[in-house]
Structure formats: C-alpha cells, structure tokens
GROMACS .gro file of C-alpha atoms in nm:
model
  360
    1MET     CA    1   0.033  -0.026  -0.005
    2SER     CA    2   0.130   0.344  -0.105
    3VAL     CA    3   0.310   0.595   0.148
    4GLY     CA    4   0.014   0.805   0.255
    5LEU     CA    5  -0.304   0.636   0.225
    6ARG     CA    6  -0.520   0.664   0.556
    7LEU     CA    7  -0.720   0.363   0.708
    8VAL     CA    8  -1.100   0.520   0.817
    9PRO     CA    9  -1.220   0.291   1.057
   10PRO     CA   10  -1.612   0.327   1.042
   11PRO     CA   11  -1.813   0.430   1.163
   12ILE     CA   12  -1.855   0.749   0.883
   13ARG     CA   13  -2.106   1.024   0.932
   14LEU     CA   14  -2.224   1.279   0.644
   15SER     CA   15  -2.026   1.549   0.851
   16ASP     CA   16  -1.682   1.365   0.765
   17VAL     CA   17  -1.789   1.372   0.400
   18PRO     CA   18  -1.582   1.670   0.164
   19PRO     CA   19  -1.744   1.905  -0.047
   20PRO     CA   20  -1.743   1.824  -0.460
   21SER     CA   21  -1.439   1.967  -0.605
   22PHE     CA   22  -1.367   2.048  -0.919
   23SER     CA   23  -1.032   2.107  -0.888
   24HIS     CA   24  -0.874   1.747  -1.029
   25ILE     CA   25  -1.177   1.836  -1.321
   26ALA     CA   26  -1.005   2.109  -1.417
   27ARG     CA   27  -0.621   1.964  -1.411
   28LEU     CA   28  -0.763   1.690  -1.654
   29SER     CA   29  -0.900   1.959  -1.867
   30ASP     CA   30  -0.771   2.135  -2.127
   31ASP     CA   31  -0.895   2.378  -2.446
   32THR     CA   32  -1.042   2.060  -2.637
   33GLY     CA   33  -1.208   1.854  -2.358
   34LEU     CA   34  -1.134   1.640  -2.029
   35LEU     CA   35  -0.845   1.400  -2.101
   36GLU     CA   36  -0.908   0.994  -1.984
   37HIS     CA   37  -0.639   0.903  -1.766
   38ALA     CA   38  -0.345   0.966  -1.511
   39ARG     CA   39  -0.079   0.842  -1.402
   40ASN     CA   40  -0.092   0.945  -1.020
   41ALA     CA   41  -0.264   1.296  -1.060
   42VAL     CA   42  -0.046   1.362  -1.367
   43VAL     CA   43  -0.251   1.389  -1.691
   44ARG     CA   44  -0.142   1.106  -1.968
   45ARG     CA   45  -0.181   1.322  -2.268
   46GLU     CA   46  -0.072   1.043  -2.505
   47HIS     CA   47  -0.467   0.826  -2.432
   48GLY     CA   48  -0.622   1.130  -2.537
   49TYR     CA   49  -0.999   1.215  -2.503
   50CYS     CA   50  -1.296   0.987  -2.511
   51VAL     CA   51  -1.684   1.116  -2.535
   52ASP     CA   52  -1.790   0.862  -2.230
   53ASP     CA   53  -1.564   1.046  -2.012
   54VAL     CA   54  -1.653   1.431  -2.159
   55GLY     CA   55  -2.047   1.328  -2.114
   56ARG     CA   56  -1.945   1.224  -1.755
   57GLY     CA   57  -1.820   1.571  -1.708
   58LEU     CA   58  -2.098   1.761  -1.885
   59LEU     CA   59  -2.366   1.596  -1.664
   60VAL     CA   60  -2.158   1.666  -1.322
   61ALA     CA   61  -2.116   1.966  -1.373
   62SER     CA   62  -2.481   2.036  -1.494
   63ARG     CA   63  -2.572   1.904  -1.141
   64GLU     CA   64  -2.413   2.197  -0.966
   65PRO     CA   65  -2.686   2.422  -0.844
   66ARG     CA   66  -2.486   2.720  -0.783
   67PRO     CA   67  -2.155   2.648  -1.039
   68ALA     CA   68  -1.853   2.861  -0.998
   69PRO     CA   69  -1.785   3.045  -1.330
   70GLN     CA   70  -1.496   2.757  -1.396
   71VAL     CA   71  -1.767   2.499  -1.401
   72VAL     CA   72  -1.965   2.673  -1.694
   73ALA     CA   73  -1.661   2.714  -1.883
   74LEU     CA   74  -1.580   2.331  -1.847
   75ALA     CA   75  -1.988   2.245  -1.916
   76GLU     CA   76  -1.950   2.459  -2.209
   77ARG     CA   77  -1.622   2.309  -2.339
   78TYR     CA   78  -1.773   1.986  -2.288
   79LEU     CA   79  -2.058   2.020  -2.493
   80ALA     CA   80  -1.866   2.179  -2.790
   81PHE     CA   81  -1.666   1.867  -2.761
   82LEU     CA   82  -2.011   1.653  -2.788
   83THR     CA   83  -2.174   1.843  -3.053
   84HIS     CA   84  -1.812   1.802  -3.279
   85ALA     CA   85  -1.834   1.385  -3.193
   86GLN     CA   86  -2.183   1.391  -3.326
   87ALA     CA   87  -2.257   1.268  -3.657
   88PRO     CA   88  -2.562   1.386  -3.860
   89SER     CA   89  -2.729   1.077  -3.818
   90GLY     CA   90  -2.710   1.114  -3.402
   91ALA     CA   91  -2.466   0.898  -3.349
   92PHE     CA   92  -2.149   1.008  -3.186
   93ARG     CA   93  -1.763   0.899  -3.244
   94ASN     CA   94  -1.611   0.823  -2.950
   95ARG     CA   95  -1.216   0.847  -2.934
   96MET     CA   96  -1.014   1.127  -3.030
   97GLY     CA   97  -0.601   1.135  -2.993
   98PHE     CA   98  -0.423   1.460  -2.834
   99ASP     CA   99  -0.357   1.563  -3.193
  100ARG     CA  100  -0.719   1.585  -3.241
  101ARG     CA  101  -0.810   1.359  -3.475
  102TRP     CA  102  -1.089   1.108  -3.416
  103THR     CA  103  -0.951   0.771  -3.413
  104ASP     CA  104  -1.295   0.563  -3.459
  105GLU     CA  105  -1.642   0.551  -3.659
  106PRO     CA  106  -1.976   0.692  -3.524
  107GLY     CA  107  -2.126   0.423  -3.340
  108LEU     CA  108  -2.390   0.390  -3.064
  109GLY     CA  109  -2.215   0.217  -2.795
  110ASP     CA  110  -2.216   0.331  -2.445
  111TRP     CA  111  -2.011   0.652  -2.525
  112TRP     CA  112  -2.391   0.732  -2.752
  113GLY     CA  113  -2.575   0.642  -2.435
  114ARG     CA  114  -2.336   0.867  -2.206
  115ALA     CA  115  -2.355   1.154  -2.438
  116LEU     CA  116  -2.700   1.172  -2.453
  117TRP     CA  117  -2.721   1.136  -2.067
  118GLY     CA  118  -2.543   1.477  -2.030
  119LEU     CA  119  -2.671   1.657  -2.321
  120GLY     CA  120  -3.004   1.598  -2.157
  121THR     CA  121  -2.892   1.720  -1.794
  122ALA     CA  122  -2.740   2.014  -1.953
  123ALA     CA  123  -3.029   2.060  -2.149
  124ALA     CA  124  -3.258   2.043  -1.843
  125ARG     CA  125  -3.046   2.184  -1.517
  126SER     CA  126  -2.755   2.400  -1.675
  127THR     CA  127  -2.763   2.773  -1.547
  128ALA     CA  128  -2.683   2.969  -1.888
  129PRO     CA  129  -2.934   2.936  -2.119
  130TRP     CA  130  -2.683   2.932  -2.432
  131ILE     CA  131  -2.587   2.580  -2.272
  132ARG     CA  132  -2.946   2.457  -2.242
  133ARG     CA  133  -3.065   2.536  -2.588
  134GLU     CA  134  -2.755   2.385  -2.763
  135ALA     CA  135  -2.797   2.113  -2.556
  136ARG     CA  136  -3.099   2.035  -2.614
  137VAL     CA  137  -3.079   2.046  -3.027
  138ALA     CA  138  -2.787   1.766  -2.996
  139PHE     CA  139  -2.994   1.574  -2.756
  140ARG     CA  140  -3.254   1.552  -3.034
  141LEU     CA  141  -3.061   1.465  -3.307
  142GLY     CA  142  -2.950   1.196  -3.037
  143THR     CA  143  -3.256   1.076  -3.018
  144ARG     CA  144  -3.326   0.958  -3.383
  145GLN     CA  145  -3.121   0.650  -3.277
  146ARG     CA  146  -3.142   0.354  -3.051
  147SER     CA  147  -2.892   0.163  -2.963
  148SER     CA  148  -2.912  -0.237  -2.944
  149TRP     CA  149  -2.687  -0.247  -2.594
  150PRO     CA  150  -2.901  -0.213  -2.283
  151ARG     CA  151  -2.645  -0.058  -2.104
  152ALA     CA  152  -2.622   0.237  -2.357
  153MET     CA  153  -2.979   0.228  -2.360
  154ALA     CA  154  -3.037   0.284  -1.958
  155TYR     CA  155  -2.765   0.567  -1.982
  156ALA     CA  156  -2.964   0.748  -2.316
  157GLY     CA  157  -3.284   0.657  -2.092
  158LEU     CA  158  -3.152   0.886  -1.802
  159GLY     CA  159  -3.080   1.180  -2.004
  160ALA     CA  160  -3.444   1.153  -2.131
  161ALA     CA  161  -3.554   1.154  -1.791
  162GLU     CA  162  -3.416   1.465  -1.686
  163ILE     CA  163  -3.552   1.644  -2.049
  164LEU     CA  164  -3.892   1.490  -1.923
  165ARG     CA  165  -3.877   1.644  -1.530
  166SER     CA  166  -3.820   1.994  -1.702
  167ASP     CA  167  -4.103   1.922  -2.009
  168PRO     CA  168  -4.325   1.627  -1.977
  169ARG     CA  169  -4.473   1.734  -2.336
  170ASP     CA  170  -4.141   1.595  -2.479
  171GLN     CA  171  -4.260   1.301  -2.684
  172ASP     CA  172  -3.905   1.239  -2.791
  173ALA     CA  173  -3.747   1.187  -2.426
  174ALA     CA  174  -4.086   0.990  -2.353
  175ALA     CA  175  -4.005   0.725  -2.656
  176LEU     CA  176  -3.664   0.710  -2.584
  177LEU     CA  177  -3.721   0.644  -2.231
  178ARG     CA  178  -3.968   0.374  -2.231
  179ASP     CA  179  -3.756   0.220  -2.522
  180ALA     CA  180  -3.456   0.228  -2.281
  181ALA     CA  181  -3.685   0.050  -2.003
  182ALA     CA  182  -3.769  -0.215  -2.218
  183ALA     CA  183  -3.428  -0.278  -2.341
  184VAL     CA  184  -3.333  -0.340  -1.968
  185GLY     CA  185  -3.635  -0.582  -1.917
  186GLN     CA  186  -3.805  -0.735  -1.638
  187PRO     CA  187  -3.716  -0.884  -1.309
  188GLY     CA  188  -3.724  -1.281  -1.269
  189HIS     CA  189  -3.976  -1.451  -1.012
  190ASP     CA  190  -3.661  -1.586  -0.836
  191PRO     CA  191  -3.614  -1.441  -0.537
  192SER     CA  192  -3.200  -1.528  -0.514
  193TRP     CA  193  -3.182  -1.356  -0.824
  194VAL     CA  194  -3.377  -1.085  -0.934
  195TRP     CA  195  -3.193  -0.948  -1.202
  196PRO     CA  196  -3.335  -0.994  -1.600
  197GLU     CA  197  -2.932  -1.092  -1.677
  198PRO     CA  198  -2.778  -1.437  -1.606
  199LEU     CA  199  -2.522  -1.200  -1.476
  200LEU     CA  200  -2.383  -0.862  -1.274
  201THR     CA  201  -2.134  -0.669  -1.509
  202TYR     CA  202  -2.126  -0.336  -1.445
  203ALA     CA  203  -2.375  -0.031  -1.419
  204ASN     CA  204  -2.623  -0.250  -1.250
  205PRO     CA  205  -2.791   0.039  -1.132
  206THR     CA  206  -2.836   0.229  -1.386
  207MET     CA  207  -3.036  -0.031  -1.544
  208ALA     CA  208  -3.313  -0.045  -1.187
  209GLU     CA  209  -3.238   0.349  -1.215
  210VAL     CA  210  -3.401   0.373  -1.600
  211VAL     CA  211  -3.662   0.138  -1.510
  212ILE     CA  212  -3.769   0.339  -1.165
  213ALA     CA  213  -3.757   0.655  -1.390
  214ALA     CA  214  -3.959   0.530  -1.658
  215GLY     CA  215  -4.213   0.464  -1.405
  216ASP     CA  216  -4.251   0.753  -1.259
  217LEU     CA  217  -4.244   0.982  -1.571
  218LEU     CA  218  -4.438   0.756  -1.821
  219GLY     CA  219  -4.742   0.670  -1.494
  220ASP     CA  220  -4.651   0.297  -1.485
  221GLU     CA  221  -4.683   0.201  -1.148
  222PRO     CA  222  -4.596  -0.167  -1.208
  223LEU     CA  223  -4.313  -0.084  -1.392
  224LEU     CA  224  -4.198   0.160  -1.099
  225ARG     CA  225  -4.234  -0.125  -0.887
  226ALA     CA  226  -4.058  -0.349  -1.088
  227GLY     CA  227  -3.712  -0.105  -1.100
  228LEU     CA  228  -3.723  -0.062  -0.698
  229ARG     CA  229  -3.778  -0.432  -0.697
  230MET     CA  230  -3.445  -0.426  -0.886
  231LEU     CA  231  -3.277  -0.189  -0.708
  232ALA     CA  232  -3.305  -0.355  -0.344
  233TRP     CA  233  -3.204  -0.670  -0.441
  234LEU     CA  234  -2.940  -0.528  -0.588
  235CYS     CA  235  -2.840  -0.340  -0.277
  236ARG     CA  236  -2.893  -0.639  -0.056
  237GLU     CA  237  -2.638  -0.799  -0.272
  238GLN     CA  238  -2.414  -0.512  -0.239
  239ASP     CA  239  -2.409  -0.532   0.124
  240ASN     CA  240  -2.063  -0.702   0.290
  241ASP     CA  241  -2.154  -0.674   0.626
  242GLY     CA  242  -2.300  -0.319   0.677
  243HIS     CA  243  -2.066  -0.156   0.365
  244LEU     CA  244  -2.092  -0.164   0.030
  245SER     CA  245  -1.899  -0.389  -0.176
  246THR     CA  246  -1.988  -0.343  -0.554
  247VAL     CA  247  -2.002  -0.585  -0.838
  248PRO     CA  248  -1.597  -0.588  -0.946
  249VAL     CA  249  -1.497  -0.607  -1.245
  250GLY     CA  250  -1.547  -0.976  -1.391
  251GLY     CA  251  -1.945  -0.939  -1.270
  252TRP     CA  252  -2.107  -1.227  -1.076
  253ARG     CA  253  -2.290  -1.495  -1.203
  254HIS     CA  254  -2.600  -1.670  -1.038
  255GLY     CA  255  -2.483  -1.955  -0.838
  256ASP     CA  256  -2.146  -1.873  -0.811
  257PRO     CA  257  -1.921  -1.740  -0.570
  258LYS     CA  258  -1.919  -1.421  -0.515
  259HIS     CA  259  -1.535  -1.235  -0.571
  260ARG     CA  260  -1.490  -0.895  -0.415
  261PHE     CA  261  -1.256  -0.726  -0.620
  262ASP     CA  262  -1.135  -0.536  -0.874
  263GLN     CA  263  -1.393  -0.254  -0.755
  264GLN     CA  264  -1.411   0.034  -0.939
  265PRO     CA  265  -1.546   0.408  -0.818
  266ILE     CA  266  -1.760   0.423  -1.090
  267GLU     CA  267  -1.996   0.167  -0.954
  268ALA     CA  268  -2.032   0.307  -0.577
  269ALA     CA  269  -2.144   0.620  -0.810
  270ALA     CA  270  -2.428   0.413  -1.030
  271THR     CA  271  -2.530   0.292  -0.683
  272ALA     CA  272  -2.532   0.668  -0.549
  273ASP     CA  273  -2.731   0.805  -0.841
  274ALA     CA  274  -3.008   0.482  -0.828
  275CYS     CA  275  -3.032   0.514  -0.439
  276ALA     CA  276  -3.086   0.905  -0.464
  277THR     CA  277  -3.299   0.891  -0.788
  278ALA     CA  278  -3.542   0.614  -0.574
  279ALA     CA  279  -3.548   0.857  -0.231
  280ALA     CA  280  -3.660   1.143  -0.471
  281ILE     CA  281  -3.924   0.960  -0.667
  282THR     CA  282  -4.054   0.733  -0.350
  283GLY     CA  283  -4.006   1.021  -0.054
  284ASP     CA  284  -3.913   0.675   0.145
  285ASP     CA  285  -3.604   0.786   0.321
  286ARG     CA  286  -3.503   0.418   0.378
  287TRP     CA  287  -3.314   0.487   0.058
  288ASP     CA  288  -3.067   0.718   0.295
  289GLU     CA  289  -2.905   0.378   0.403
  290PRO     CA  290  -2.778   0.217   0.132
  291LEU     CA  291  -2.712   0.591  -0.078
  292PHE     CA  292  -2.497   0.677   0.229
  293ARG     CA  293  -2.306   0.341   0.217
  294SER     CA  294  -2.241   0.421  -0.115
  295ILE     CA  295  -2.063   0.784  -0.034
  296ALA     CA  296  -1.894   0.602   0.269
  297TRP     CA  297  -1.744   0.336   0.036
  298PHE     CA  298  -1.533   0.668  -0.131
  299LEU     CA  299  -1.451   0.742   0.241
  300GLY     CA  300  -1.313   0.390   0.403
  301ASP     CA  301  -1.607   0.237   0.450
  302ASN     CA  302  -1.523  -0.078   0.226
  303ASP     CA  303  -1.361  -0.410   0.157
  304THR     CA  304  -1.008  -0.298   0.271
  305GLN     CA  305  -1.103  -0.020   0.509
  306THR     CA  306  -0.869   0.226   0.256
  307VAL     CA  307  -1.012   0.600   0.156
  308MET     CA  308  -1.014   0.634  -0.222
  309TYR     CA  309  -0.937   0.973  -0.273
  310ASP     CA  310  -0.681   1.199  -0.232
  311PRO     CA  311  -0.760   1.534  -0.035
  312LEU     CA  312  -0.470   1.730  -0.196
  313THR     CA  313  -0.533   1.678  -0.537
  314GLY     CA  314  -0.942   1.614  -0.565
  315GLY     CA  315  -0.912   1.324  -0.775
  316CYS     CA  316  -1.031   0.961  -0.674
  317TYR     CA  317  -0.856   0.612  -0.710
  318ASP     CA  318  -0.905   0.431  -1.025
  319GLY     CA  319  -0.980   0.109  -0.841
  320LEU     CA  320  -1.002  -0.073  -0.540
  321THR     CA  321  -0.773  -0.409  -0.532
  322ALA     CA  322  -0.736  -0.649  -0.239
  323ASP     CA  323  -0.442  -0.471  -0.226
  324GLY     CA  324  -0.551  -0.107  -0.174
  325PRO     CA  325  -0.614   0.097  -0.452
  326ASN     CA  326  -0.468   0.187  -0.772
  327VAL     CA  327  -0.384   0.557  -0.707
  328ASN     CA  328  -0.407   0.675  -1.054
  329GLN     CA  329  -0.659   0.900  -1.065
  330GLY     CA  330  -0.845   0.925  -1.415
  331ALA     CA  331  -1.125   1.071  -1.502
  332GLU     CA  332  -1.393   0.824  -1.525
  333SER     CA  333  -1.275   0.806  -1.122
  334THR     CA  334  -1.293   1.121  -1.035
  335LEU     CA  335  -1.608   1.236  -1.216
  336ALA     CA  336  -1.702   0.932  -1.007
  337LEU     CA  337  -1.619   1.065  -0.681
  338VAL     CA  338  -1.757   1.457  -0.761
  339SER     CA  339  -2.123   1.279  -0.858
  340THR     CA  340  -2.139   1.102  -0.524
  341LEU     CA  341  -1.999   1.432  -0.318
  342GLN     CA  342  -2.281   1.617  -0.499
  343HIS     CA  343  -2.540   1.365  -0.358
  344ALA     CA  344  -2.367   1.384  -0.029
  345ARG     CA  345  -2.452   1.732  -0.001
  346THR     CA  346  -2.851   1.717  -0.092
  347LEU     CA  347  -2.831   1.414   0.175
  348ALA     CA  348  -2.721   1.643   0.439
  349THR     CA  349  -2.921   1.939   0.394
  350ARG     CA  350  -3.188   1.661   0.399
  351SER     CA  351  -3.098   1.529   0.746
  352ALA     CA  352  -3.085   1.882   0.879
  353THR     CA  353  -3.390   1.898   0.818
  354ARG     CA  354  -3.533   1.583   1.012
  355PRO     CA  355  -3.616   1.646   1.373
  356SER     CA  356  -3.388   1.387   1.453
  357GLY     CA  357  -3.084   1.501   1.264
  358GLY     CA  358  -3.077   1.202   1.036
  359LEU     CA  359  -2.715   1.077   0.911
  360ALA     CA  360  -2.567   1.406   0.926
   0.00000   0.00000   0.00000
C-alpha cells in the first residue's frame, strides 16, 4: 500500500464528507475537452479523450446548482466536444487523440448513451441558457437512434428522464425512455436472483434506475415497482457486513461464489445515483442508508477500509484492489467521486431538516 494512504475505521458520518471539488477535473481538462487517464495525478496526454468521460463531465458540471464560473466554462467546453463528436445521424464518435484527430467512426455504444445522458442533464439543469439550448438540439438529434446495447440505452434513457422532468410534453424523450426501460427487461420471479440477466456486470444500478425513472415519469406503477425491486435486491447483494461492496470487474454470476476485486469507483457512484433517484421519487428515507453507504465507500468504509480519494488533488483513485487502491487518478473515477459528493451534499441538507438530525 502506498505511503500516505489513510485507514479510516467506521463509523463515518455525513459531517466527515468533503464538498464536491472540480480541482482535479480542471487539471485533466484543456481547451479541447477532458483527457481520459492520469498516472498518479498527472494527466497522460498520449491516451487522448473519449466521449464516455466528456459526457460524464458535462453531466456532473450541469448538476451543480450554483456553479462557479470555472465549472460553467468546463461544461461549455465539454458540450462543444460532444457536438463535434456527433454525426448528422445522431450517432457519436468516441475516441480522439491528443492531436485532435478522431480514431473511430460514429457508433451507438455506451458512449452514445453517456453523451445523451450528459446532454439531457445540461438541457434540463444548466444555469447557462446558451448551454441549455445547444444541449437540447444535440440531444434531440441523438434521439433519432437506438442502441442494441441495454446499458447504452439505460444511459440515454436517464438523459431522456432529465428532459421529461423539465418538460413532460417532450414526446421524443418519452419514447426514448420507454424504449430504454424495455431494453433493460423485467426482473425475474426467483427471489434469490431478481436480476433480468444471468450475470451482474457493470452499471447495474443504472439499469434499475432507468426502470424506476420510466415507471415514475411515464405513469407506469408496475414498472416503477419492478425497478425498485431490482434496486433493493442489488443493494442487498452489494452489502458486505454493513458496507458497500460493489460488483467488481468480472461480475457476479448466479450460483457462483462472489469475488470482491477489483472494484471501480463508477459502480459506487452508480449506486448513489440510483438510490438518490429512488429516494426522490418515493419520498422513502429508507433509501438514504444504501445511498450513504455509497458515499462512505469513498471515505474508507469498503472491503479494505481504505480512503479512495486524494484530498490534496481532489482526485479519486482508479480502482480498489485486494491490496488497496490503484493510485492513478483518471477522469472516470474522479467524476464518480464528484457525482457522489454532490449526492452527499443533498443528503446532508435533507437530513438536517429532520427532527432527529438524520445521518448528519
């Protein structure tokens, strides 16, 4: 384990949680976009940019209710990158080298869905009207397409959900959200394996979240109940002696023993996203506990009891291994940290209004 990593014994409280910081995101960004990888906290320009991460960057920047000018500038830069990546068909290229040349053709993989999630969030939430307008144009163009990949559809569906929350009459967004929920599928009847797939891989909470959002926004109560059932089961599966233990690289298959490593910060962030959505839609504060466990995962309440971020840089470590963290601080992991700390800020505000003080 690297020198300087702190072991933090539980319990962790909301008062221990730092505020979201864009300092390392800014370090990884230049006048083109958001660079993908870092060695330690130093950006690796040779790996270039990807739409996957730029879409995440636009999403997280657009979630800030009172963004600093630096954050608005980052959002505008990321939006310009996404519109440059988008083809007239609505598909997106994903990878650009540091020489500003695209290395692939437009497609409909996960990056298409991530781009639409970021665009939908910017169109609905950005404090800058010019960003909202341009993001709406690009989002609408993207809705012409459908991906054959359920997770790409789930990401895109969450962008559509953002649009529908701001404009319930948007039929393009409603159709995309409906198709996204259908792509995920329905939970099974076996209580030992509720998931609609035989293998838990990546972005599992996102799959449940888009079904929850579709059930709520499309007025489909059975669909809402199905999504909540999926998420509740997943949270139980990811519980390990009272702390979050996310589905690792390699996944979990029904009937096989669970292996624990390597865990990715983006999976903890996806769990926080889904639980925050469930809490907001249902008004049920029982979702606060799995949300808090997702937050606490970053602060050291995880399978190795290791803090997963660097307070000096504001960056997040790239993965949790049996020996502790991979101390590289890339864009994906750092955005996962910032996203989760945004939920922590909201949860702290909500908890402070309760007579008991809640989790704070």
